[in-house]
Coordinates of C-alpha atoms and ligand atoms in Angstrom, one line a residue:
Chain A
M1 CA 51.1 113.0 -6.0
V2 CA 50.7 114.8 -9.2
P3 CA 54.0 116.0 -10.7
R4 CA 54.2 119.7 -10.5
P5 CA 53.6 120.9 -14.1
E6 CA 56.1 123.8 -13.9
L7 CA 58.8 121.3 -13.4
R8 CA 58.3 119.5 -16.7
A9 CA 60.3 120.2 -19.8
L10 CA 57.6 120.5 -22.4
A11 CA 57.8 123.2 -25.1
G12 CA 58.9 121.7 -28.4
G13 CA 60.2 118.5 -26.7
G14 CA 59.6 115.2 -28.3
P15 CA 58.1 112.4 -26.2
A16 CA 59.8 111.8 -22.8
K17 CA 62.3 109.0 -22.9
V18 CA 62.9 109.1 -19.1
T19 CA 60.3 110.2 -16.6
I20 CA 61.4 110.8 -13.1
E21 CA 58.5 110.9 -10.6
D22 CA 58.8 112.0 -7.0
A23 CA 62.3 110.8 -6.8
G24 CA 64.5 111.0 -3.7
F25 CA 67.7 109.5 -2.5
F26 CA 69.3 108.6 0.8
Y27 CA 72.9 107.9 1.7
G28 CA 72.3 106.0 4.9
R29 CA 70.2 108.5 7.0
F30 CA 71.2 111.5 5.0
R31 CA 68.7 112.6 2.5
A32 CA 70.5 113.9 -0.6
L33 CA 67.6 114.4 -2.9
R34 CA 63.9 115.1 -2.6
D35 CA 60.8 115.4 -4.8
V36 CA 62.5 115.4 -8.1
N37 CA 60.0 115.4 -11.0
L38 CA 61.5 115.6 -14.5
E39 CA 60.9 114.5 -18.0
V40 CA 63.9 113.9 -20.2
P41 CA 62.9 114.3 -23.9
E42 CA 64.0 111.7 -26.4
K43 CA 67.0 112.4 -28.6
R44 CA 67.8 115.7 -27.0
V45 CA 70.5 116.9 -24.7
T46 CA 69.4 117.7 -21.1
A47 CA 71.8 119.4 -18.8
L48 CA 71.8 119.2 -15.0
I49 CA 73.4 122.3 -13.5
G50 CA 73.7 123.6 -9.9
P51 CA 76.2 124.3 -7.2
S52 CA 78.5 121.5 -5.8
G53 CA 76.8 119.0 -3.6
C54 CA 73.3 119.7 -4.8
G55 CA 72.8 116.1 -5.9
K56 CA 73.4 116.2 -9.7
S57 CA 75.6 113.1 -9.7
T58 CA 73.2 111.4 -7.3
L59 CA 70.3 112.0 -9.6
L60 CA 72.2 110.9 -12.7
R61 CA 73.3 107.7 -10.9
M62 CA 69.7 106.8 -10.2
L63 CA 69.1 106.5 -13.9
N64 CA 71.4 103.5 -14.3
R65 CA 71.4 102.2 -10.7
M66 CA 75.0 103.1 -10.2
Y67 CA 74.0 103.7 -6.6
D68 CA 73.8 100.0 -6.1
L69 CA 77.5 100.3 -5.4
V70 CA 77.0 102.6 -2.4
P71 CA 76.5 100.7 0.9
G72 CA 73.4 102.2 2.5
G73 CA 72.2 104.0 -0.6
R74 CA 68.4 104.0 -1.1
A75 CA 66.2 105.5 -3.8
E76 CA 62.5 106.4 -3.6
G77 CA 60.0 107.4 -6.2
R78 CA 60.0 106.2 -9.8
V79 CA 62.4 106.4 -12.7
L80 CA 60.6 105.3 -15.9
I81 CA 62.5 104.6 -19.1
D82 CA 60.0 103.8 -21.8
G83 CA 57.5 103.1 -19.0
E84 CA 59.7 100.6 -17.1
D85 CA 60.7 101.4 -13.6
V86 CA 64.5 101.4 -13.4
L87 CA 64.6 101.5 -9.6
R88 CA 62.8 98.2 -9.3
T89 CA 64.2 96.3 -12.3
T90 CA 66.3 93.2 -11.6
R91 CA 67.7 93.1 -15.1
L92 CA 70.7 95.3 -14.5
L93 CA 72.8 94.1 -17.4
E94 CA 70.0 95.0 -19.8
L95 CA 69.4 98.3 -18.1
R96 CA 73.1 99.2 -18.3
Q97 CA 73.1 98.2 -21.9
R98 CA 70.3 100.6 -22.6
V99 CA 71.7 103.4 -20.4
G100 CA 75.4 104.0 -20.9
M101 CA 77.5 106.2 -18.7
V102 CA 80.6 108.4 -19.1
F103 CA 82.4 109.6 -16.0
Q104 CA 84.4 112.7 -15.1
R105 CA 87.8 110.9 -15.2
P106 CA 88.5 108.9 -18.3
S107 CA 89.0 105.3 -17.2
P108 CA 90.6 103.1 -19.8
F109 CA 90.7 99.5 -18.7
P110 CA 94.2 97.9 -18.6
M111 CA 93.8 96.3 -21.9
S112 CA 94.0 97.1 -25.6
I113 CA 91.9 99.8 -27.3
R114 CA 90.0 97.1 -29.1
D115 CA 89.3 95.1 -25.9
N116 CA 88.1 98.3 -24.2
V117 CA 85.6 98.9 -26.9
V118 CA 84.2 95.4 -26.9
F119 CA 84.1 95.0 -23.1
A120 CA 80.3 95.3 -22.9
P121 CA 79.5 93.3 -26.1
R122 CA 81.6 90.5 -24.6
L123 CA 79.6 90.7 -21.4
L124 CA 76.5 90.3 -23.5
G125 CA 77.9 87.3 -25.2
W126 CA 77.8 88.6 -28.7
K127 CA 79.2 86.5 -31.6
R128 CA 82.5 87.3 -33.1
P129 CA 81.5 89.0 -36.4
R130 CA 79.1 91.3 -34.5
I131 CA 81.8 92.2 -32.0
E132 CA 84.3 92.9 -34.8
A133 CA 81.8 95.2 -36.5
A134 CA 81.1 97.0 -33.3
V135 CA 84.7 98.1 -32.9
R136 CA 84.8 100.3 -36.0
E137 CA 81.2 101.5 -35.7
S138 CA 81.6 102.7 -32.1
L139 CA 85.0 104.2 -32.6
E140 CA 83.6 106.1 -35.6
G141 CA 80.6 107.1 -33.6
A142 CA 82.9 108.5 -30.9
A143 CA 85.0 110.4 -33.6
L144 CA 88.1 108.4 -32.6
W145 CA 88.5 105.9 -35.4
D146 CA 90.9 107.9 -37.6
E147 CA 93.2 108.5 -34.7
V148 CA 93.4 104.9 -33.4
K149 CA 92.7 102.7 -36.4
D150 CA 96.3 101.7 -36.8
R151 CA 96.9 101.0 -33.1
L152 CA 93.8 99.1 -32.0
D153 CA 95.9 96.5 -30.2
E154 CA 98.0 98.9 -28.2
P155 CA 97.2 99.6 -24.6
A156 CA 94.4 102.2 -24.1
T157 CA 96.4 103.9 -21.4
G158 CA 98.7 105.3 -24.1
L159 CA 96.0 107.6 -25.4
S160 CA 95.7 111.3 -24.5
G161 CA 93.1 112.4 -21.9
G162 CA 90.7 113.6 -24.6
Q163 CA 91.1 110.4 -26.6
Q164 CA 90.6 108.3 -23.5
Q165 CA 87.3 110.2 -22.8
R166 CA 86.2 109.5 -26.4
L167 CA 87.2 105.9 -25.9
S168 CA 84.9 105.8 -22.8
I169 CA 82.1 107.1 -25.1
A170 CA 82.9 104.5 -27.7
R171 CA 82.8 101.9 -25.0
C172 CA 79.2 102.7 -24.2
L173 CA 78.2 103.2 -27.9
A174 CA 79.3 99.6 -28.6
V175 CA 76.2 98.1 -27.2
Q176 CA 73.9 100.6 -28.9
P177 CA 72.4 102.3 -25.8
E178 CA 69.3 104.5 -25.9
V179 CA 70.3 106.9 -23.2
I180 CA 73.8 108.2 -22.4
L181 CA 74.6 109.7 -19.0
M182 CA 77.6 112.0 -18.7
D183 CA 78.9 113.2 -15.4
E184 CA 81.1 116.3 -16.0
P185 CA 82.7 114.5 -19.0
C186 CA 85.0 117.5 -19.8
S187 CA 86.2 118.7 -16.4
A188 CA 89.4 116.8 -16.6
L189 CA 90.2 118.0 -20.2
D190 CA 91.8 120.9 -21.9
P191 CA 89.8 123.4 -23.9
I192 CA 90.4 121.8 -27.3
A193 CA 89.6 118.3 -26.1
T194 CA 86.5 119.8 -24.5
L195 CA 85.4 121.3 -27.8
K196 CA 85.8 118.0 -29.5
I197 CA 83.6 116.3 -26.9
E198 CA 81.0 119.0 -27.1
D199 CA 80.9 118.6 -30.9
L200 CA 80.5 114.9 -30.4
I201 CA 77.6 115.4 -28.0
H202 CA 75.8 117.5 -30.6
R203 CA 76.2 114.7 -33.1
L204 CA 75.2 111.9 -30.7
A205 CA 72.0 113.7 -29.8
R206 CA 70.6 112.8 -33.2
D207 CA 70.5 109.2 -32.2
Y208 CA 70.7 109.1 -28.4
T209 CA 69.0 110.7 -25.4
I210 CA 71.7 112.5 -23.5
V211 CA 71.8 113.7 -19.9
I212 CA 74.8 115.7 -18.9
V213 CA 75.9 117.0 -15.6
T214 CA 78.1 120.1 -15.8
H215 CA 79.5 122.7 -13.5
N216 CA 80.0 125.0 -16.4
M217 CA 77.0 127.1 -17.4
Q218 CA 78.6 128.1 -20.7
Q219 CA 78.9 124.4 -21.5
A220 CA 75.3 123.8 -20.7
A221 CA 74.3 126.8 -22.9
R222 CA 76.5 125.4 -25.7
V223 CA 75.4 121.7 -25.7
A224 CA 72.0 121.4 -24.0
D225 CA 68.5 121.7 -25.5
Y226 CA 67.0 121.6 -22.0
T227 CA 68.5 122.5 -18.7
A228 CA 67.5 121.6 -15.2
F229 CA 68.7 123.7 -12.3
M230 CA 69.2 122.0 -8.9
L231 CA 69.9 123.5 -5.6
M232 CA 70.7 122.3 -2.1
N233 CA 68.1 123.2 0.5
A234 CA 70.0 125.4 3.1
E235 CA 68.3 123.8 6.1
D236 CA 68.8 120.1 5.6
R237 CA 71.4 120.1 2.8
C238 CA 69.0 118.1 0.7
G239 CA 69.0 118.6 -3.1
E240 CA 66.0 119.8 -5.0
L241 CA 65.1 120.5 -8.5
V242 CA 64.3 124.2 -8.9
E243 CA 63.5 124.7 -12.5
V244 CA 63.7 123.1 -15.8
G245 CA 63.1 124.4 -19.3
P246 CA 64.5 124.9 -22.8
T247 CA 68.1 126.1 -22.2
V248 CA 67.5 129.4 -24.0
E249 CA 64.6 130.2 -21.8
L250 CA 66.1 129.1 -18.6
F251 CA 69.2 131.3 -19.2
N252 CA 67.3 134.3 -20.6
R253 CA 64.1 134.3 -18.6
P254 CA 64.5 132.2 -15.5
R255 CA 61.2 131.8 -13.7
D256 CA 62.6 131.2 -10.3
R257 CA 64.5 133.9 -8.4
R258 CA 67.1 131.3 -7.2
T259 CA 67.8 130.3 -10.8
E260 CA 68.4 133.9 -11.7
D261 CA 70.7 134.4 -8.8
Y262 CA 72.7 131.4 -9.8
I263 CA 73.1 132.1 -13.5
T264 CA 73.9 135.8 -13.0
G265 CA 76.6 134.7 -10.5
R266 CA 75.0 136.2 -7.5
F267 CA 75.0 132.8 -5.9
G268 CA 78.1 131.7 -3.9
Chain B
M1 CA 126.3 121.5 -6.4
V2 CA 128.8 120.0 -4.0
R3 CA 126.0 119.0 -1.7
A4 CA 124.1 117.3 -4.5
D5 CA 127.2 115.4 -5.4
R6 CA 127.8 114.3 -1.9
F7 CA 124.2 113.2 -1.7
R8 CA 124.5 111.2 -4.8
I9 CA 127.6 109.5 -3.7
L10 CA 126.0 108.7 -0.4
T11 CA 122.8 107.2 -1.9
G12 CA 124.7 105.5 -4.7
G13 CA 127.1 104.0 -2.0
T14 CA 124.3 102.7 0.1
G15 CA 122.5 101.5 -3.0
L16 CA 125.6 99.4 -3.8
L17 CA 125.6 97.9 -0.4
A18 CA 123.0 95.3 -1.1
P19 CA 124.5 93.7 -4.2
L20 CA 127.9 94.0 -2.5
A21 CA 126.7 92.1 0.5
L22 CA 125.2 89.4 -1.7
L23 CA 128.5 89.1 -3.6
L24 CA 130.5 88.9 -0.3
I25 CA 128.2 86.2 1.1
V26 CA 128.4 84.1 -2.1
T27 CA 132.2 84.5 -2.3
V28 CA 132.7 83.3 1.3
L29 CA 130.2 80.4 0.8
V30 CA 131.9 79.3 -2.4
Q31 CA 135.3 79.5 -0.7
Q32 CA 134.0 77.3 2.2
A33 CA 132.3 74.9 -0.3
W34 CA 135.3 74.7 -2.6
P35 CA 136.5 71.3 -1.6
A36 CA 133.1 69.8 -2.3
I37 CA 132.7 71.8 -5.6
V38 CA 136.1 70.5 -6.8
H39 CA 135.4 66.9 -5.6
F40 CA 131.9 66.4 -7.0
G41 CA 131.9 68.8 -9.9
P42 CA 128.6 69.4 -11.7
G43 CA 127.4 65.9 -10.7
F44 CA 126.6 67.5 -7.3
L45 CA 123.5 69.0 -8.9
T46 CA 122.3 65.9 -10.6
G47 CA 123.2 63.1 -8.3
R48 CA 120.8 61.5 -5.8
V49 CA 123.0 60.0 -3.2
W50 CA 123.7 61.7 0.1
N51 CA 125.8 59.5 2.3
P52 CA 127.9 61.0 5.2
V53 CA 129.5 57.6 5.9
S54 CA 130.9 57.0 2.5
L55 CA 131.3 60.8 2.0
N56 CA 129.2 60.7 -1.1
F57 CA 127.1 63.9 -1.6
A58 CA 124.7 65.2 -4.2
A59 CA 121.8 67.7 -4.0
L60 CA 119.0 66.7 -6.4
P61 CA 116.5 65.3 -3.8
Y62 CA 116.9 68.4 -1.7
I63 CA 116.5 70.7 -4.7
Y64 CA 113.3 68.8 -5.6
G65 CA 112.0 69.0 -2.0
T66 CA 112.6 72.7 -1.8
V67 CA 111.0 73.6 -5.1
A68 CA 108.1 71.1 -4.6
S69 CA 107.2 72.3 -1.1
A70 CA 107.3 75.9 -2.1
S71 CA 105.2 75.2 -5.2
I72 CA 102.5 73.4 -3.2
A73 CA 102.5 76.4 -0.8
L74 CA 102.0 78.9 -3.6
V75 CA 99.3 76.8 -5.3
I76 CA 97.3 76.9 -2.1
A77 CA 98.3 80.4 -0.9
I78 CA 97.8 82.3 -4.1
P79 CA 94.0 81.8 -4.6
V80 CA 93.3 82.0 -0.9
G81 CA 95.5 85.1 -0.5
I82 CA 94.0 86.9 -3.4
G83 CA 90.5 85.9 -2.2
V84 CA 91.2 87.3 1.3
A85 CA 92.7 90.5 -0.3
L86 CA 89.6 91.0 -2.5
F87 CA 87.4 90.6 0.6
L88 CA 89.5 93.0 2.6
A89 CA 89.7 95.6 -0.2
E90 CA 86.0 95.9 -0.5
P91 CA 84.5 99.0 1.1
G92 CA 82.0 98.9 4.0
Q93 CA 81.7 96.6 7.0
A94 CA 84.8 98.2 8.5
G95 CA 84.4 96.2 11.8
L96 CA 84.4 92.7 10.4
R97 CA 87.0 93.5 7.7
G98 CA 89.2 95.4 10.1
A99 CA 89.2 92.4 12.5
I100 CA 90.0 89.9 9.8
G101 CA 92.7 92.2 8.4
I102 CA 94.4 92.5 11.7
A103 CA 94.1 88.7 12.2
V104 CA 95.8 88.1 8.9
E105 CA 98.6 90.5 9.8
L106 CA 99.1 88.9 13.1
L107 CA 99.7 85.6 11.4
A108 CA 103.0 87.2 10.2
A109 CA 104.1 87.8 13.7
I110 CA 104.0 84.2 14.8
P111 CA 107.5 82.7 15.0
S112 CA 108.1 79.9 12.5
V113 CA 109.1 77.4 15.2
V114 CA 105.6 77.9 16.7
Y115 CA 104.1 77.2 13.3
G116 CA 106.2 74.1 13.1
L117 CA 105.0 72.9 16.5
W118 CA 101.4 73.5 15.6
A119 CA 101.8 71.8 12.3
L120 CA 103.5 68.8 13.9
F121 CA 101.0 68.3 16.7
V122 CA 97.7 69.6 15.3
M123 CA 97.6 70.3 11.6
G124 CA 99.7 67.3 10.4
P125 CA 97.7 64.6 12.3
F126 CA 94.5 66.2 11.3
V127 CA 95.4 66.5 7.6
F128 CA 96.7 62.9 7.8
K129 CA 93.3 61.7 9.0
A130 CA 90.9 63.9 7.1
L131 CA 92.6 64.2 3.8
E132 CA 95.7 62.2 3.2
T133 CA 94.4 58.8 4.3
P134 CA 91.1 58.9 2.4
L135 CA 92.8 60.1 -0.8
N136 CA 95.6 57.6 -0.4
N137 CA 93.1 54.8 0.1
R138 CA 90.8 55.7 -2.7
F139 CA 93.1 57.1 -5.4
G140 CA 96.4 55.5 -4.4
S141 CA 97.1 54.5 -8.0
F142 CA 97.2 58.2 -9.0
P143 CA 100.9 59.2 -8.6
L144 CA 100.2 62.3 -6.5
F145 CA 98.3 60.3 -3.9
S146 CA 100.4 57.1 -4.1
G147 CA 102.9 55.7 -1.6
T148 CA 102.5 55.4 2.2
A149 CA 100.8 58.4 3.6
R150 CA 102.4 60.0 6.7
P151 CA 101.5 62.9 9.0
T152 CA 104.8 64.5 8.2
S153 CA 105.0 64.8 4.5
L154 CA 105.7 67.0 1.5
F155 CA 102.1 68.1 1.6
T156 CA 102.1 68.9 5.3
A157 CA 105.1 71.1 4.8
G158 CA 103.6 72.8 1.7
L159 CA 100.4 73.5 3.7
I160 CA 102.1 75.0 6.6
L161 CA 104.2 77.1 4.3
A162 CA 101.0 78.3 2.6
V163 CA 99.7 79.5 6.0
M164 CA 103.0 81.2 6.6
V165 CA 103.2 83.1 3.4
L166 CA 99.5 84.0 3.4
P167 CA 99.9 87.3 5.3
T168 CA 102.5 88.6 2.9
L169 CA 100.4 87.7 -0.1
A170 CA 97.1 88.9 1.3
S171 CA 98.3 92.2 2.7
I172 CA 100.3 93.3 -0.3
S173 CA 97.6 92.2 -2.7
R174 CA 95.0 94.1 -0.7
E175 CA 97.1 97.3 -0.9
V176 CA 97.6 96.8 -4.6
I177 CA 93.9 96.1 -5.2
R178 CA 92.9 99.2 -3.1
A179 CA 95.2 101.3 -5.2
V180 CA 93.3 100.4 -8.4
P181 CA 91.5 103.6 -9.3
G182 CA 87.8 103.5 -8.2
G183 CA 86.8 104.8 -11.6
L184 CA 87.7 101.6 -13.2
R185 CA 85.3 99.6 -11.1
E186 CA 82.6 102.2 -11.7
A187 CA 83.1 102.2 -15.4
S188 CA 83.0 98.4 -15.5
V189 CA 79.8 98.2 -13.5
A190 CA 78.2 100.9 -15.6
L191 CA 78.9 98.7 -18.6
G192 CA 76.8 96.0 -17.1
A193 CA 79.5 93.9 -15.5
T194 CA 78.8 92.1 -12.2
W195 CA 81.1 92.2 -9.2
W196 CA 82.8 89.0 -10.4
E197 CA 83.2 90.1 -14.0
T198 CA 84.6 93.5 -12.8
T199 CA 87.0 91.8 -10.4
W200 CA 88.2 89.2 -12.9
R201 CA 88.4 91.3 -16.1
V202 CA 89.3 94.7 -14.7
I203 CA 90.5 94.8 -11.1
L204 CA 92.9 91.9 -11.1
P205 CA 94.4 92.7 -14.5
A206 CA 95.0 96.2 -13.3
A207 CA 96.6 94.9 -10.1
R208 CA 98.5 92.1 -11.8
A209 CA 102.0 93.5 -11.5
G210 CA 101.7 94.3 -7.9
I211 CA 100.1 90.9 -7.0
F212 CA 103.0 89.3 -8.9
G213 CA 105.4 91.1 -6.7
A214 CA 103.7 89.8 -3.7
V215 CA 103.9 86.2 -5.1
V216 CA 107.6 86.6 -5.7
L217 CA 108.2 87.8 -2.1
A218 CA 106.1 84.9 -0.8
L219 CA 108.0 82.4 -2.9
G220 CA 111.3 83.7 -1.5
R221 CA 110.1 83.1 2.0
A222 CA 108.7 79.6 1.1
L223 CA 112.0 78.5 -0.5
G224 CA 114.1 79.6 2.4
E225 CA 111.9 78.7 5.3
T226 CA 113.8 76.3 7.5
I227 CA 112.6 75.3 11.0
A228 CA 108.9 74.8 10.3
V229 CA 109.7 72.7 7.2
T230 CA 112.3 70.7 9.0
M231 CA 109.7 69.8 11.6
T232 CA 106.9 68.8 9.1
I233 CA 108.4 67.5 5.9
G234 CA 109.6 64.1 7.3
N235 CA 113.2 64.6 6.3
R236 CA 113.7 61.7 3.9
A237 CA 115.7 62.5 0.8
Q238 CA 113.7 61.1 -2.1
I239 CA 112.3 62.3 -5.4
S240 CA 108.8 61.1 -5.7
P241 CA 105.6 62.7 -7.0
A242 CA 103.8 61.3 -3.9
L243 CA 102.5 64.3 -2.0
F244 CA 101.8 62.4 1.2
E245 CA 105.3 60.9 1.6
P246 CA 108.2 62.6 3.3
A247 CA 110.7 64.7 1.5
Y248 CA 113.7 66.9 2.4
T249 CA 114.7 70.5 1.6
L250 CA 118.0 72.2 1.2
A251 CA 117.4 74.4 4.2
A252 CA 116.3 71.5 6.3
V253 CA 119.3 69.3 5.7
I254 CA 121.7 72.1 6.3
A255 CA 120.0 72.8 9.7
N256 CA 119.9 69.2 10.6
E257 CA 123.4 68.1 9.8
F258 CA 125.6 71.1 10.2
T259 CA 126.3 70.7 13.9
E260 CA 127.1 67.0 13.4
A261 CA 129.3 67.2 10.4
T262 CA 132.8 66.3 11.3
A263 CA 134.4 65.4 8.0
P264 CA 135.5 68.5 6.2
L265 CA 134.0 67.2 2.9
H266 CA 130.7 66.8 4.6
T267 CA 130.8 70.4 5.9
A268 CA 131.8 71.7 2.5
A269 CA 129.0 69.8 0.9
L270 CA 126.5 71.3 3.3
V271 CA 127.8 74.8 2.5
E272 CA 127.5 74.0 -1.2
L273 CA 123.9 73.2 -0.6
G274 CA 123.6 76.8 0.8
V275 CA 125.1 78.1 -2.5
V276 CA 122.6 76.0 -4.4
L277 CA 119.7 77.4 -2.3
I278 CA 120.8 80.9 -3.2
G279 CA 121.0 79.8 -6.8
V280 CA 117.5 78.3 -6.8
T281 CA 116.1 81.4 -5.2
L282 CA 117.8 83.8 -7.6
T283 CA 116.8 81.7 -10.6
V284 CA 113.2 81.4 -9.6
N285 CA 113.1 85.2 -8.9
L286 CA 114.7 86.1 -12.2
S287 CA 112.5 83.8 -14.3
A288 CA 109.5 85.2 -12.5
Q289 CA 110.5 88.7 -13.5
L290 CA 111.1 87.6 -17.1
L291 CA 107.8 85.9 -17.2
L292 CA 106.0 89.0 -15.9
R293 CA 107.8 91.1 -18.6
A294 CA 106.9 88.7 -21.3
S295 CA 103.2 88.5 -20.3
A296 CA 103.1 92.3 -20.1
D297 CA 104.4 92.5 -23.6
A298 CA 102.0 89.9 -24.9
R299 CA 98.9 91.2 -23.2
P300 CA 98.8 95.0 -22.7
Ligands
ATP401 N1 78.8 107.9 -1.3 C1 78.2 108.9 -0.6 N2 78.0 108.7 0.8 C2 77.5 109.7 1.5 N3 77.1 110.9 1.0 C3 77.3 111.1 -0.3 C4 77.9 110.2 -1.1 N4 78.0 110.7 -2.4 C5 77.5 111.9 -2.3 N5 77.1 112.2 -1.0 C6 76.4 113.5 -0.6 O1 75.3 113.7 -1.3 C7 75.1 115.0 -1.7 C8 75.0 115.2 -3.2 O2 76.2 114.7 -3.8 P1 76.4 114.7 -5.3 O3 77.7 114.0 -5.6 O4 75.2 114.1 -6.0 O5 76.5 116.2 -5.7 P2 76.9 116.9 -7.0 O6 75.8 117.9 -7.3 O7 77.2 115.9 -8.1 O8 78.2 117.7 -6.6 P3 79.5 118.0 -7.5 O9 79.1 119.1 -8.4 O10 80.5 118.5 -6.5 O11 79.9 116.8 -8.2 C9 76.3 115.8 -1.1 O12 76.0 116.4 0.1 C10 77.3 114.7 -0.9 O13 78.1 115.0 0.3
MG402 MG1 79.0 115.3 -9.1

C-alpha cells in the first residue's frame, strides 16, 4: 500500500528520521490504532495532538517498543528509524539507547542524582571516565547542572517536580540518543516548570529528533515544528491519523474539517 | 476542643498499652526468674551446662540453637520469598498467579503442630536421605556438614521454619513490590534495562524498606516458634557448626521441661530462659532497625 501523500510532513522538513508505514496496534482483540503513515523529520519537534484515548501514547510507545510490556499488545506495519524496522528488531538495548523516552510523571529512581543519570551508561557497560563525563554533559544538556552540581550524591527524590522531569531528560541524554519521545512531559508540572521544559525542548531540537505528545494545543503551537492530529473513529473506537503538517499551517489552515473542529474547540 | 482532647487521651492511652503490657510481662518474668538470676549471675548467659539433677543451669547452647535455626530459616526463606513475591507481583496470568497467591497464603493457616508432624514424618526423613547423608558422606570434613547426620537436626528445623515464615515474607513483599510506582519500571525499561536489571536495580531498591519489615516480622516468628521446632530439632543442647546434628532452642527447652520441673531453681532457670528469649528477639529486632537506618543513610 502506498502511503497517502497528504499524510506526510514535507514542506521544508529535513530528511525523515522516523518513517511510520501502515502502522496499527492491538491491545488483545481491541484495535487501538489503524493505518498510520507519518514521517518524522530529523532534528525537528513533532507534536502528536488529539482527544483523550485516540492512541497518541500508543503510537509513541511503538517507536521504542515500550508496548513489549503490555501482555497481549501487538503491532503491525513498519516503523523505520534510519531504515531499520523497529517493530522487528531484537536489539532492544541498542534501540532504547537510540530512542529515549520521557514520561508524564517524573520518575526518579531511588538512588542518587548521579546514579540516576548514569543508569543507562552502566547498562551499556561504559568505562568509568566516560561515565563520569556523561554526568556533567547530560545534566548541562538538560539545564539542570547549575541547580544540582553540589548535591550529585543526594537522593534524586529530593528534587522538585520540574527538576525531576529535567533529570528524566538528562537520564536519556546520557547515552546520546538520536530520538527523544515525550509523553505529556509537562502535564504534572506548574506553569514555570513547564516553560523551562519547553525552552529546553527548543534547544534540544538542534541535536535531537523529538516527538512529543501533548493535550495542550498552545503547547504544541509553542514547541512543535510539525503537528500531527489524531482522532478516535466513532464506530470502533480505533485511533487514526487525520492530518499532519507544519504546525503553523495545521493551526491556521487545517485541511480536514475534523482538525478544524478540534482546534477551534468545537470538538467535545 | 474537649472532644479532641478526649480523643487524644484515648488514643494515647491505647497506644501506651503495648509497651505497658511488655513491661508488665517482663517484670513478672524477672520476678519469677529472680532466684536463678541471683544464683547464676551473668554466667547464665555464657555457660554451657544444663543439668536438672545437679541444678546447674546455663543458656548458651539454647541461645545458639535459637539464633542458628532462625538464621537458617531466613537464609532459605528470603530469596525464595522474594522470588515468589516478584512472580506474584507481575501483571497478567491472573488465574495461575491467583492460585499460587492463595496457596501461599493458605500456608499461613496451617497450625504449627501440623507443620511439625509433617516435618517429622515426611520432610525430615526425605531431607536426611536426599541431602544430609550425601553431603555428610562426601564433604564430612567441612564443618557445616560434619558430625553424624540425623533426620531431626538443626537443618531440618531451619527448613521447616523457612516454610512457616514464607507466607509472611512473600505476601508482604508482594504488596510492597506492587506498591512501587509503575512509572519506575517503565522508565527503567525505556532506558534499555531488561526485566532482571529493572527488578534488581530499581524495583527491589525501591521496595527495600518494606521487604526489610517483612524480614523482621518473619525473624520474630522464627525465633519464637516452639512446637514445630521442638519436634524437629532433635533437642540436644550443643554448640556445633554441624548443620545436620541436633540442637536445642530456648522455646523448645521451656516447653519440654516446664511441666516436669519440680525444683524451684529449675523452674526459675526456665523462666529466665524466657526472659533471655525476649531479650534475643528485642536485640535482633533493634539491630535490624539500626542496620536499615545505617544502610539508608549510606546508600540513598
Ligand atoms: N494497556 C492497555 N490495555 C488495553 N487497552 C489500552 C491499554 N492502553 C491503552 N489502551 C486503549 O487504547 C486506546 C488508546 O490509548 P492511548 O493511551 O494511546 O490514548 P492517548 O491518546 O494517549 O490518551 P490520553 O490523551 O488520555 O493519554 C484507548 O482506547 C485506551 O483505552
Ligand atoms: Mg496518553
